[in-house]
């Protein structure tokens, strides 16, 4: 890096110091309190497969560049004398301590936020031909510092920094020029609505609807994916690189992906609405096929909602999402995707989710967490072995749009001319929520990555569940 770059980085770190300490938001503390590693760590990973070798020195320099753009990568967790948690500066961290190369690496390993960086980068090279190594790049994040959208902001910054620094891109295109610094002070508004008084006035008359969701969350009993007696019953031991990684993926080809979008358009719903109902039907059918009895009243799909808008376009990477729950009794879920009952359910779900988005009802999730933090603490209310949902569905959309870099005719992102051939995103799970599905489109194909609880599901059960979900989406 040039002396000018180094000076700019030092100045950025100095400006970070003005931010800290930052009190934890209730949403962030939820992931601290509910981090039950090693089996249920509140971490998620994103793996990227490149056609050729990634230079380790440039990767470290690029990560250092990102660390000087993103304050939440430079924090440690600290507890004040009164017991409250806050983020404090990490000190003299550098990127070298966060990069692991060609060594055993567990994507699901827990992160000690008090003593470790909240993000890790792992590089693994696979020789495929003379002078040619394929490379796996894996980012691992603690969910207390960023959500999925925030993580992609970090990764986008890293890829663009690597592209800019690479000797093969000396004649840098406008897309790979040095990025402008985000507005660090906006981190003070993370996990806050930011609504103006007039916006609150417009939305307030509909907030009674959020009470229905609040009631349903606590008084509907989620049906676990497997009976309670099976949760944690399999001998998986602690997370280990010597065991099969409980992360599996399936891809729907381009034609089937377009058919799925066309079917959603024909139903006048979003693709996400359609996938959520297909997952409800998948769980119901899979449990029937597996001859599993139901412990509970409703199949519940937890769905993250990104709360960023145009006003947040300069916000640094952080957590700024909420969660909603889609609850249905098994007798309310039709299996036949072509039947009128299924069509009606999809349209009802679309109306429910559209209402939540239109009237910002999901914002009550943050305020509810803050209330429970005052009423005895989040650990008492949420960090328990009580089952909160059947499974999780997170839709990351078009990855090519999130990774703002040049693409080829196949829709593959190019980083310093190196083709990004495959992406794998593993969302976190918790006790009793035995599967988390991340769905996204890359290379014009829909990919579903499933992280599952290997102490509750066998590999065969997990594969059959993913296959049934994939088949339903692919048969659109």
Short mmCIF file of C-alpha atoms in Angstrom, two decimals:
data_model
loop_
_atom_site.label_atom_id
_atom_site.label_comp_id
_atom_site.label_asym_id
_atom_site.label_seq_id
_atom_site.Cartn_x
_atom_site.Cartn_y
_atom_site.Cartn_z
CA UNK A 1 0.00 0.00 0.00
CA UNK A 2 1.15 3.55 -0.66
CA UNK A 3 2.03 5.97 2.13
CA UNK A 4 -1.17 7.86 1.32
CA UNK A 5 -3.19 4.68 1.80
CA UNK A 6 -1.51 3.97 5.12
CA UNK A 7 -2.16 7.52 6.34
CA UNK A 8 -5.80 7.26 5.31
CA UNK A 9 -6.13 3.97 7.20
CA UNK A 10 -4.60 5.42 10.36
CA UNK A 11 -6.98 8.38 10.14
CA UNK A 12 -9.90 5.97 9.77
CA UNK A 13 -8.90 4.08 12.90
CA UNK A 14 -8.68 7.37 14.76
CA UNK A 15 -12.22 8.21 13.65
CA UNK A 16 -13.38 4.77 14.84
CA UNK A 17 -12.20 5.70 18.33
CA UNK A 18 -14.75 8.51 18.41
CA UNK A 19 -17.51 5.92 18.04
CA UNK A 20 -16.60 3.66 20.92
CA UNK A 21 -17.71 2.42 23.27
CA UNK A 22 -20.98 1.48 21.56
CA UNK A 23 -23.74 -0.01 23.75
CA UNK A 24 -25.08 -3.28 22.40
CA UNK A 25 -28.49 -3.13 20.82
CA UNK A 26 -30.97 -5.71 22.07
CA UNK A 27 -30.86 -7.51 18.70
CA UNK A 28 -27.07 -7.83 18.95
CA UNK A 29 -27.25 -9.01 22.54
CA UNK A 30 -29.75 -11.68 21.48
CA UNK A 31 -26.98 -13.38 19.47
CA UNK A 32 -24.50 -12.98 22.31
CA UNK A 33 -26.81 -14.56 24.87
CA UNK A 34 -28.09 -17.28 22.50
CA UNK A 35 -24.60 -18.32 21.36
CA UNK A 36 -24.46 -21.94 22.49
CA UNK A 37 -21.25 -23.13 20.88
CA UNK A 38 -19.78 -25.47 19.92
CA UNK A 39 -22.99 -27.14 18.66
CA UNK A 40 -25.10 -23.99 18.24
CA UNK A 41 -22.75 -21.02 17.78
CA UNK A 42 -24.30 -17.75 16.61
CA UNK A 43 -22.02 -17.68 13.58
CA UNK A 44 -22.60 -17.93 9.85
CA UNK A 45 -20.26 -18.48 6.95
CA UNK A 46 -20.01 -17.58 3.28
CA UNK A 47 -17.76 -19.66 1.03
CA UNK A 48 -16.60 -18.57 -2.44
CA UNK A 49 -15.01 -20.90 -4.99
CA UNK A 50 -12.58 -19.28 -7.43
CA UNK A 51 -11.28 -20.85 -10.62
CA UNK A 52 -7.66 -19.84 -9.93
CA UNK A 53 -5.36 -19.10 -7.04
CA UNK A 54 -5.95 -16.12 -4.76
CA UNK A 55 -2.77 -14.39 -3.65
CA UNK A 56 -2.48 -14.60 0.16
CA UNK A 57 -0.52 -11.36 0.57
CA UNK A 58 -2.98 -9.40 -1.54
CA UNK A 59 -5.86 -11.04 0.34
CA UNK A 60 -4.41 -9.83 3.65
CA UNK A 61 -3.83 -6.33 2.30
CA UNK A 62 -7.36 -6.22 0.95
CA UNK A 63 -8.76 -7.38 4.30
CA UNK A 64 -6.75 -4.68 6.07
CA UNK A 65 -8.26 -2.18 3.65
CA UNK A 66 -11.74 -3.39 4.57
CA UNK A 67 -10.99 -3.25 8.28
CA UNK A 68 -10.26 0.43 7.83
CA UNK A 69 -13.66 0.95 6.21
CA UNK A 70 -15.81 -1.15 8.54
CA UNK A 71 -15.71 -0.30 12.27
CA UNK A 72 -17.63 -3.41 13.38
CA UNK A 73 -14.75 -5.61 12.22
CA UNK A 74 -12.52 -3.95 14.83
CA UNK A 75 -14.41 -4.59 18.06
CA UNK A 76 -14.36 -6.72 21.16
CA UNK A 77 -17.17 -7.39 23.60
CA UNK A 78 -16.82 -5.81 27.03
CA UNK A 79 -19.00 -5.82 30.14
CA UNK A 80 -19.36 -2.65 32.19
CA UNK A 81 -19.38 -2.57 35.99
CA UNK A 82 -23.19 -2.42 35.96
CA UNK A 83 -23.33 -5.59 33.82
CA UNK A 84 -24.30 -3.95 30.55
CA UNK A 85 -22.51 -5.03 27.38
CA UNK A 86 -20.76 -2.72 24.96
CA UNK A 87 -18.46 -2.79 21.93
CA UNK A 88 -14.97 -1.44 22.49
CA UNK A 89 -12.04 -1.00 20.07
CA UNK A 90 -10.03 -4.14 19.47
CA UNK A 91 -6.67 -2.43 19.72
CA UNK A 92 -3.86 -3.02 17.24
CA UNK A 93 -5.42 -5.86 15.27
CA UNK A 94 -4.24 -6.50 11.75
CA UNK A 95 -5.61 -8.68 8.99
CA UNK A 96 -2.84 -11.25 9.33
CA UNK A 97 -4.32 -12.54 12.58
CA UNK A 98 -7.65 -13.23 10.90
CA UNK A 99 -6.50 -15.18 7.84
CA UNK A 100 -6.00 -18.94 7.97
CA UNK A 101 -4.49 -20.69 4.96
CA UNK A 102 -4.46 -24.37 3.99
CA UNK A 103 -5.15 -25.68 7.46
CA UNK A 104 -8.14 -27.48 9.03
CA UNK A 105 -10.96 -25.01 9.35
CA UNK A 106 -14.42 -25.51 10.85
CA UNK A 107 -16.93 -23.11 9.31
CA UNK A 108 -19.17 -23.50 12.32
CA UNK A 109 -16.55 -22.98 15.03
CA UNK A 110 -17.69 -20.55 17.71
CA UNK A 111 -16.11 -17.12 18.13
CA UNK A 112 -15.17 -15.70 21.54
CA UNK A 113 -16.15 -12.06 21.07
CA UNK A 114 -14.26 -10.94 24.15
CA UNK A 115 -10.93 -12.31 22.96
CA UNK A 116 -11.15 -12.99 19.20
CA UNK A 117 -11.83 -10.98 16.05
CA UNK A 118 -15.53 -11.19 15.10
CA UNK A 119 -14.66 -12.15 11.51
CA UNK A 120 -12.31 -14.78 10.06
CA UNK A 121 -11.11 -15.43 6.54
CA UNK A 122 -9.88 -18.86 5.47
CA UNK A 123 -8.10 -19.70 2.23
CA UNK A 124 -7.72 -23.21 0.86
CA UNK A 125 -5.95 -23.99 -2.41
CA UNK A 126 -6.69 -27.12 -4.47
CA UNK A 127 -4.19 -28.00 -7.23
CA UNK A 128 -6.11 -28.88 -10.40
CA UNK A 129 -3.38 -28.56 -13.06
CA UNK A 130 0.17 -27.42 -13.52
CA UNK A 131 0.53 -23.88 -12.18
CA UNK A 132 -3.18 -23.66 -11.44
CA UNK A 133 -4.87 -23.85 -8.02
CA UNK A 134 -8.56 -23.50 -7.35
CA UNK A 135 -9.21 -21.47 -4.22
CA UNK A 136 -11.88 -21.61 -1.54
CA UNK A 137 -12.35 -18.34 0.33
CA UNK A 138 -14.49 -18.68 3.46
CA UNK A 139 -15.65 -15.73 5.54
CA UNK A 140 -17.03 -16.48 8.97
CA UNK A 141 -18.94 -13.85 10.97
CA UNK A 142 -20.45 -13.65 14.41
CA UNK A 143 -24.08 -12.65 13.99
CA UNK A 144 -23.81 -10.13 16.82
CA UNK A 145 -21.77 -7.78 14.59
CA UNK A 146 -23.42 -8.13 11.16
CA UNK A 147 -26.42 -9.67 9.45
CA UNK A 148 -26.33 -11.27 6.00
CA UNK A 149 -26.63 -7.97 4.13
CA UNK A 150 -23.89 -6.44 6.28
CA UNK A 151 -21.66 -9.46 5.63
CA UNK A 152 -22.06 -9.05 1.89
CA UNK A 153 -21.07 -5.40 2.24
CA UNK A 154 -17.82 -6.57 3.86
CA UNK A 155 -17.22 -9.21 1.19
CA UNK A 156 -18.00 -6.79 -1.61
CA UNK A 157 -15.46 -4.36 -0.15
CA UNK A 158 -12.87 -7.13 0.12
CA UNK A 159 -13.36 -8.35 -3.44
CA UNK A 160 -13.18 -4.85 -4.85
CA UNK A 161 -10.08 -4.07 -2.79
CA UNK A 162 -8.42 -7.29 -3.99
CA UNK A 163 -9.39 -6.50 -7.57
CA UNK A 164 -7.95 -2.99 -7.26
CA UNK A 165 -4.74 -4.17 -5.64
CA UNK A 166 -4.12 -7.01 -8.08
CA UNK A 167 -1.33 -6.48 -10.57
CA UNK A 168 -3.66 -7.75 -13.30
CA UNK A 169 -5.93 -4.72 -12.89
CA UNK A 170 -3.50 -1.83 -13.12
CA UNK A 171 -5.81 -0.07 -15.56
CA UNK A 172 -8.61 -0.03 -12.99
CA UNK A 173 -12.18 0.33 -14.17
CA UNK A 174 -14.52 2.77 -12.35
CA UNK A 175 -16.08 -0.18 -10.48
CA UNK A 176 -12.80 -1.08 -8.82
CA UNK A 177 -11.56 2.34 -7.80
CA UNK A 178 -11.08 2.99 -4.10
CA UNK A 179 -14.46 3.13 -2.41
CA UNK A 180 -15.62 6.15 -0.46
CA UNK A 181 -15.74 5.76 3.30
CA UNK A 182 -19.15 4.97 4.79
CA UNK A 183 -20.57 7.30 7.41
CA UNK A 184 -19.26 5.86 10.65
CA UNK A 185 -21.70 7.82 12.84
CA UNK A 186 -24.61 5.95 11.26
CA UNK A 187 -23.67 2.97 13.41
CA UNK A 188 -25.30 4.79 16.31
CA UNK A 189 -28.62 4.27 14.52
CA UNK A 190 -28.26 0.55 13.84
CA UNK A 191 -31.26 -1.52 14.94
CA UNK A 192 -33.30 1.64 15.29
CA UNK A 193 -36.24 2.59 13.11
CA UNK A 194 -35.01 6.06 12.21
CA UNK A 195 -38.60 7.04 11.44
CA UNK A 196 -39.53 10.70 11.47
CA UNK A 197 -42.41 11.98 13.54
CA UNK A 198 -44.65 12.21 10.48
CA UNK A 199 -43.74 8.62 9.49
CA UNK A 200 -44.58 7.38 12.97
CA UNK A 201 -47.90 9.22 12.80
CA UNK A 202 -48.74 7.61 9.44
CA UNK A 203 -47.84 4.10 10.61
CA UNK A 204 -49.10 4.19 14.20
CA UNK A 205 -52.74 3.49 13.40
CA UNK A 206 -51.76 0.08 11.99
CA UNK A 207 -49.49 -0.99 14.82
CA UNK A 208 -52.29 -2.85 16.54
CA UNK A 209 -51.67 -5.49 13.88
CA UNK A 210 -48.23 -6.10 15.36
CA UNK A 211 -49.92 -7.23 18.58
CA UNK A 212 -51.37 -10.16 16.66
CA UNK A 213 -47.88 -11.22 15.59
CA UNK A 214 -46.63 -10.75 19.15
CA UNK A 215 -49.47 -12.93 20.48
CA UNK A 216 -48.87 -15.62 17.86
CA UNK A 217 -45.15 -15.76 18.56
CA UNK A 218 -45.63 -16.53 22.24
CA UNK A 219 -48.87 -18.51 22.22
CA UNK A 220 -48.49 -20.66 19.11
CA UNK A 221 -46.34 -23.69 19.89
CA UNK A 222 -43.80 -24.29 17.10
CA UNK A 223 -43.60 -27.84 15.81
CA UNK A 224 -39.93 -28.87 15.77
CA UNK A 225 -38.57 -30.47 12.64
CA UNK A 226 -38.04 -33.69 14.61
CA UNK A 227 -39.76 -34.81 17.84
CA UNK A 228 -38.40 -33.28 21.02
CA UNK A 229 -37.10 -36.68 22.10
CA UNK A 230 -34.83 -36.74 19.02
CA UNK A 231 -33.37 -33.24 19.46
CA UNK A 232 -29.73 -33.57 20.45
CA UNK A 233 -30.01 -37.35 20.71
CA UNK A 234 -27.49 -38.29 18.02
CA UNK A 235 -23.88 -38.75 19.01
CA UNK A 236 -22.16 -36.03 17.01
CA UNK A 237 -19.82 -34.82 19.70
CA UNK A 238 -18.44 -31.33 19.33
CA UNK A 239 -18.01 -29.63 15.99
CA UNK A 240 -14.98 -31.08 14.25
CA UNK A 241 -13.32 -30.83 10.87
CA UNK A 242 -12.99 -34.64 10.95
CA UNK A 243 -16.78 -35.06 10.77
CA UNK A 244 -18.98 -34.38 7.74
CA UNK A 245 -19.81 -30.68 7.70
CA UNK A 246 -23.58 -30.29 8.25
CA UNK A 247 -23.85 -27.91 5.30
CA UNK A 248 -25.30 -29.16 2.02
CA UNK A 249 -26.35 -27.34 -1.14
CA UNK A 250 -28.55 -27.91 -4.16
CA UNK A 251 -28.92 -25.84 -7.32
CA UNK A 252 -31.89 -25.40 -9.62
CA UNK A 253 -30.92 -24.83 -13.23
CA UNK A 254 -31.54 -21.60 -15.08
CA UNK A 255 -34.73 -22.72 -16.85
CA UNK A 256 -36.30 -23.97 -13.61
CA UNK A 257 -35.26 -20.76 -11.84
CA UNK A 258 -36.99 -18.69 -14.50
CA UNK A 259 -40.06 -20.94 -14.26
CA UNK A 260 -40.19 -20.35 -10.50
CA UNK A 261 -40.09 -16.58 -11.04
CA UNK A 262 -42.78 -16.84 -13.73
CA UNK A 263 -45.02 -18.86 -11.44
CA UNK A 264 -44.66 -16.26 -8.67
CA UNK A 265 -45.50 -13.52 -11.17
CA UNK A 266 -48.54 -15.46 -12.37
CA UNK A 267 -49.73 -15.74 -8.75
CA UNK A 268 -49.00 -12.02 -8.28
CA UNK A 269 -46.70 -12.71 -5.33
CA UNK A 270 -42.97 -12.45 -4.76
CA UNK A 271 -40.64 -15.40 -5.26
CA UNK A 272 -39.87 -15.22 -1.54
CA UNK A 273 -43.58 -15.60 -0.67
CA UNK A 274 -43.83 -18.65 -2.90
CA UNK A 275 -40.67 -20.24 -1.48
CA UNK A 276 -41.89 -19.70 2.09
CA UNK A 277 -45.13 -21.58 1.40
CA UNK A 278 -43.26 -24.30 -0.49
CA UNK A 279 -41.08 -24.74 2.60
CA UNK A 280 -44.16 -25.07 4.81
CA UNK A 281 -45.46 -27.78 2.47
CA UNK A 282 -42.03 -29.44 2.33
CA UNK A 283 -41.80 -29.71 6.11
CA UNK A 284 -45.32 -31.12 6.37
CA UNK A 285 -44.73 -33.71 3.63
CA UNK A 286 -41.25 -34.63 4.90
CA UNK A 287 -42.51 -35.22 8.45
CA UNK A 288 -45.27 -37.43 7.07
CA UNK A 289 -42.80 -39.41 4.94
CA UNK A 290 -40.45 -39.79 7.93
CA UNK A 291 -43.39 -40.85 10.14
CA UNK A 292 -42.54 -38.19 12.69
CA UNK A 293 -45.14 -37.17 15.22
CA UNK A 294 -45.85 -33.49 15.84
CA UNK A 295 -45.01 -31.85 19.17
CA UNK A 296 -46.74 -28.51 18.92
CA UNK A 297 -49.49 -26.62 17.13
CA UNK A 298 -47.89 -24.72 14.21
CA UNK A 299 -45.12 -25.18 11.68
CA UNK A 300 -43.16 -21.94 11.99
CA UNK A 301 -40.77 -20.48 9.42
CA UNK A 302 -38.61 -17.64 10.74
CA UNK A 303 -37.79 -15.07 8.04
CA UNK A 304 -35.26 -12.22 8.43
CA UNK A 305 -36.39 -8.82 7.13
CA UNK A 306 -33.79 -6.31 5.93
CA UNK A 307 -34.76 -2.90 7.34
CA UNK A 308 -32.34 -0.85 5.22
CA UNK A 309 -33.66 1.77 2.84
CA UNK A 310 -32.16 4.53 0.74
CA UNK A 311 -31.31 6.50 3.87
CA UNK A 312 -29.01 3.62 4.93
CA UNK A 313 -26.97 3.36 1.73
CA UNK A 314 -23.92 4.88 3.46
CA UNK A 315 -24.31 2.88 6.69
CA UNK A 316 -21.29 0.68 7.53
CA UNK A 317 -21.74 -3.08 7.77
CA UNK A 318 -23.72 -4.00 10.89
CA UNK A 319 -26.93 -5.63 12.03
CA UNK A 320 -30.00 -3.83 10.73
CA UNK A 321 -32.62 -6.53 10.23
CA UNK A 322 -35.61 -7.88 12.09
CA UNK A 323 -37.37 -11.25 12.12
CA UNK A 324 -40.93 -12.27 11.35
CA UNK A 325 -42.61 -15.64 11.84
CA UNK A 326 -44.84 -17.45 9.37
CA UNK A 327 -47.06 -19.82 11.36
CA UNK A 328 -49.53 -22.39 9.98
CA UNK A 329 -51.17 -25.45 11.46
CA UNK A 330 -50.43 -28.59 9.42
CA UNK A 331 -54.11 -28.88 8.42
CA UNK A 332 -53.85 -25.37 6.90
CA UNK A 333 -51.00 -26.36 4.58
CA UNK A 334 -52.01 -27.94 1.24
CA UNK A 335 -49.43 -30.20 -0.38
CA UNK A 336 -50.51 -30.03 -4.03
CA UNK A 337 -48.68 -26.99 -5.51
CA UNK A 338 -51.19 -26.76 -8.38
CA UNK A 339 -54.33 -26.87 -6.28
CA UNK A 340 -56.59 -23.91 -5.56
CA UNK A 341 -55.96 -24.23 -1.80
CA UNK A 342 -52.23 -23.86 -2.33
CA UNK A 343 -52.73 -20.84 -4.59
CA UNK A 344 -54.98 -19.24 -1.99
CA UNK A 345 -52.47 -19.83 0.82
CA UNK A 346 -49.63 -18.28 -1.19
CA UNK A 347 -51.72 -15.18 -1.84
CA UNK A 348 -52.74 -14.91 1.82
CA UNK A 349 -49.09 -15.20 2.90
CA UNK A 350 -48.15 -12.57 0.32
CA UNK A 351 -50.76 -10.22 1.76
CA UNK A 352 -49.49 -10.81 5.31
CA UNK A 353 -45.83 -10.19 4.44
CA UNK A 354 -46.69 -7.24 2.21
CA UNK A 355 -48.67 -5.69 5.08
CA UNK A 356 -45.73 -6.16 7.41
CA UNK A 357 -43.41 -4.41 4.95
CA UNK A 358 -45.84 -1.65 3.97
CA UNK A 359 -46.66 -0.66 7.56
CA UNK A 360 -43.20 -1.50 8.98
CA UNK A 361 -44.76 -3.85 11.54
CA UNK A 362 -41.52 -5.80 11.79
CA UNK A 363 -39.95 -2.85 13.64
CA UNK A 364 -41.79 -3.97 16.77
CA UNK A 365 -39.32 -6.87 16.91
CA UNK A 366 -36.57 -4.49 18.04
CA UNK A 367 -38.78 -2.74 20.58
CA UNK A 368 -40.04 -6.07 21.92
CA UNK A 369 -36.48 -7.30 22.44
CA UNK A 370 -35.64 -4.08 24.27
CA UNK A 371 -38.68 -4.59 26.50
CA UNK A 372 -37.70 -8.15 27.37
CA UNK A 373 -34.15 -7.03 28.06
CA UNK A 374 -35.56 -4.75 30.75
CA UNK A 375 -37.92 -7.45 32.05
CA UNK A 376 -35.29 -9.84 33.34
CA UNK A 377 -32.86 -9.98 30.42
CA UNK A 378 -32.76 -11.65 27.02
CA UNK A 379 -31.01 -14.71 28.42
CA UNK A 380 -34.02 -15.44 30.62
CA UNK A 381 -36.55 -15.06 27.81
CA UNK A 382 -34.78 -16.26 24.68
CA UNK A 383 -31.46 -18.01 25.40
CA UNK A 384 -33.16 -21.18 26.56
CA UNK A 385 -33.81 -24.63 25.18
CA UNK A 386 -37.36 -23.63 24.33
CA UNK A 387 -38.08 -24.19 20.63
CA UNK A 388 -38.68 -20.91 18.83
CA UNK A 389 -39.18 -22.04 15.23
CA UNK A 390 -39.30 -25.09 12.98
CA UNK A 391 -36.68 -23.75 10.58
CA UNK A 392 -35.26 -20.53 9.13
CA UNK A 393 -35.54 -19.22 5.58
CA UNK A 394 -33.30 -16.33 4.52
CA UNK A 395 -33.40 -15.00 0.98
CA UNK A 396 -30.26 -13.13 -0.12
CA UNK A 397 -31.55 -12.33 -3.58
CA UNK A 398 -29.31 -11.81 -6.61
CA UNK A 399 -25.71 -12.19 -5.45
CA UNK A 400 -24.35 -10.65 -8.64
CA UNK A 401 -26.07 -7.41 -7.66
CA UNK A 402 -24.69 -7.52 -4.13
CA UNK A 403 -21.16 -8.16 -5.43
CA UNK A 404 -20.80 -5.08 -7.58
CA UNK A 405 -18.00 -6.30 -9.84
CA UNK A 406 -17.71 -7.15 -13.54
CA UNK A 407 -19.43 -10.35 -14.71
CA UNK A 408 -19.02 -12.59 -17.74
CA UNK A 409 -21.73 -13.87 -20.08
CA UNK A 410 -22.57 -16.71 -17.67
CA UNK A 411 -23.25 -14.20 -14.89
CA UNK A 412 -20.10 -15.16 -12.98
CA UNK A 413 -18.41 -12.42 -10.97
CA UNK A 414 -14.81 -11.67 -11.96
CA UNK A 415 -12.34 -10.66 -9.24
CA UNK A 416 -9.07 -9.58 -10.83
CA UNK A 417 -10.15 -11.68 -13.82
CA UNK A 418 -10.59 -14.74 -11.59
CA UNK A 419 -13.97 -16.45 -12.08
CA UNK A 420 -16.14 -16.91 -9.02
CA UNK A 421 -17.71 -20.25 -9.92
CA UNK A 422 -19.80 -21.10 -6.85
CA UNK A 423 -21.11 -19.58 -3.61
CA UNK A 424 -22.25 -21.34 -0.43
CA UNK A 425 -23.96 -19.44 2.40
CA UNK A 426 -24.65 -21.21 5.71
CA UNK A 427 -27.08 -19.47 8.09
CA UNK A 428 -26.89 -20.23 11.84
CA UNK A 429 -29.11 -22.69 13.67
CA UNK A 430 -30.09 -22.87 17.34
CA UNK A 431 -31.31 -25.57 19.69
CA UNK A 432 -34.59 -27.03 18.44
CA UNK A 433 -34.42 -25.26 15.09
CA UNK A 434 -32.74 -28.08 13.26
CA UNK A 435 -32.41 -26.51 9.79
CA UNK A 436 -31.68 -23.10 8.32
CA UNK A 437 -32.09 -22.53 4.58
CA UNK A 438 -30.30 -19.76 2.71
CA UNK A 439 -31.58 -19.19 -0.82
CA UNK A 440 -29.98 -16.96 -3.45
CA UNK A 441 -29.50 -16.63 -7.20
CA UNK A 442 -26.03 -16.84 -8.70
CA UNK A 443 -25.11 -17.55 -12.33
CA UNK A 444 -28.85 -17.12 -12.99
CA UNK A 445 -29.51 -20.28 -10.97
CA UNK A 446 -31.26 -20.62 -7.63
CA UNK A 447 -29.11 -22.22 -4.94
CA UNK A 448 -30.37 -23.53 -1.60
CA UNK A 449 -27.80 -24.08 1.15
CA UNK A 450 -28.96 -25.89 4.25
CA UNK A 451 -27.21 -25.87 7.62
CA UNK A 452 -28.64 -28.61 9.83
CA UNK A 453 -28.29 -29.87 13.38
CA UNK A 454 -26.30 -33.08 13.15
CA UNK A 455 -27.26 -33.99 16.71
CA UNK A 456 -30.93 -34.07 15.69
CA UNK A 457 -30.93 -35.06 11.99
CA UNK A 458 -29.04 -37.85 10.29
CA UNK A 459 -27.24 -37.02 7.06
CA UNK A 460 -29.81 -39.03 5.16
CA UNK A 461 -32.71 -37.16 6.75
CA UNK A 462 -31.08 -33.80 5.99
CA UNK A 463 -30.43 -34.74 2.37
CA UNK A 464 -33.99 -35.96 1.86
CA UNK A 465 -35.40 -32.73 3.36
CA UNK A 466 -33.26 -30.56 1.10
CA UNK A 467 -34.07 -32.72 -1.92
CA UNK A 468 -37.82 -32.44 -1.32
CA UNK A 469 -37.58 -28.65 -1.01
CA UNK A 470 -35.43 -28.45 -4.14
CA UNK A 471 -37.80 -30.69 -6.10
CA UNK A 472 -40.80 -28.56 -5.19
CA UNK A 473 -39.04 -25.35 -6.25
CA UNK A 474 -37.64 -26.96 -9.40
CA UNK A 475 -41.01 -28.30 -10.53
CA UNK A 476 -42.53 -24.84 -10.83
#
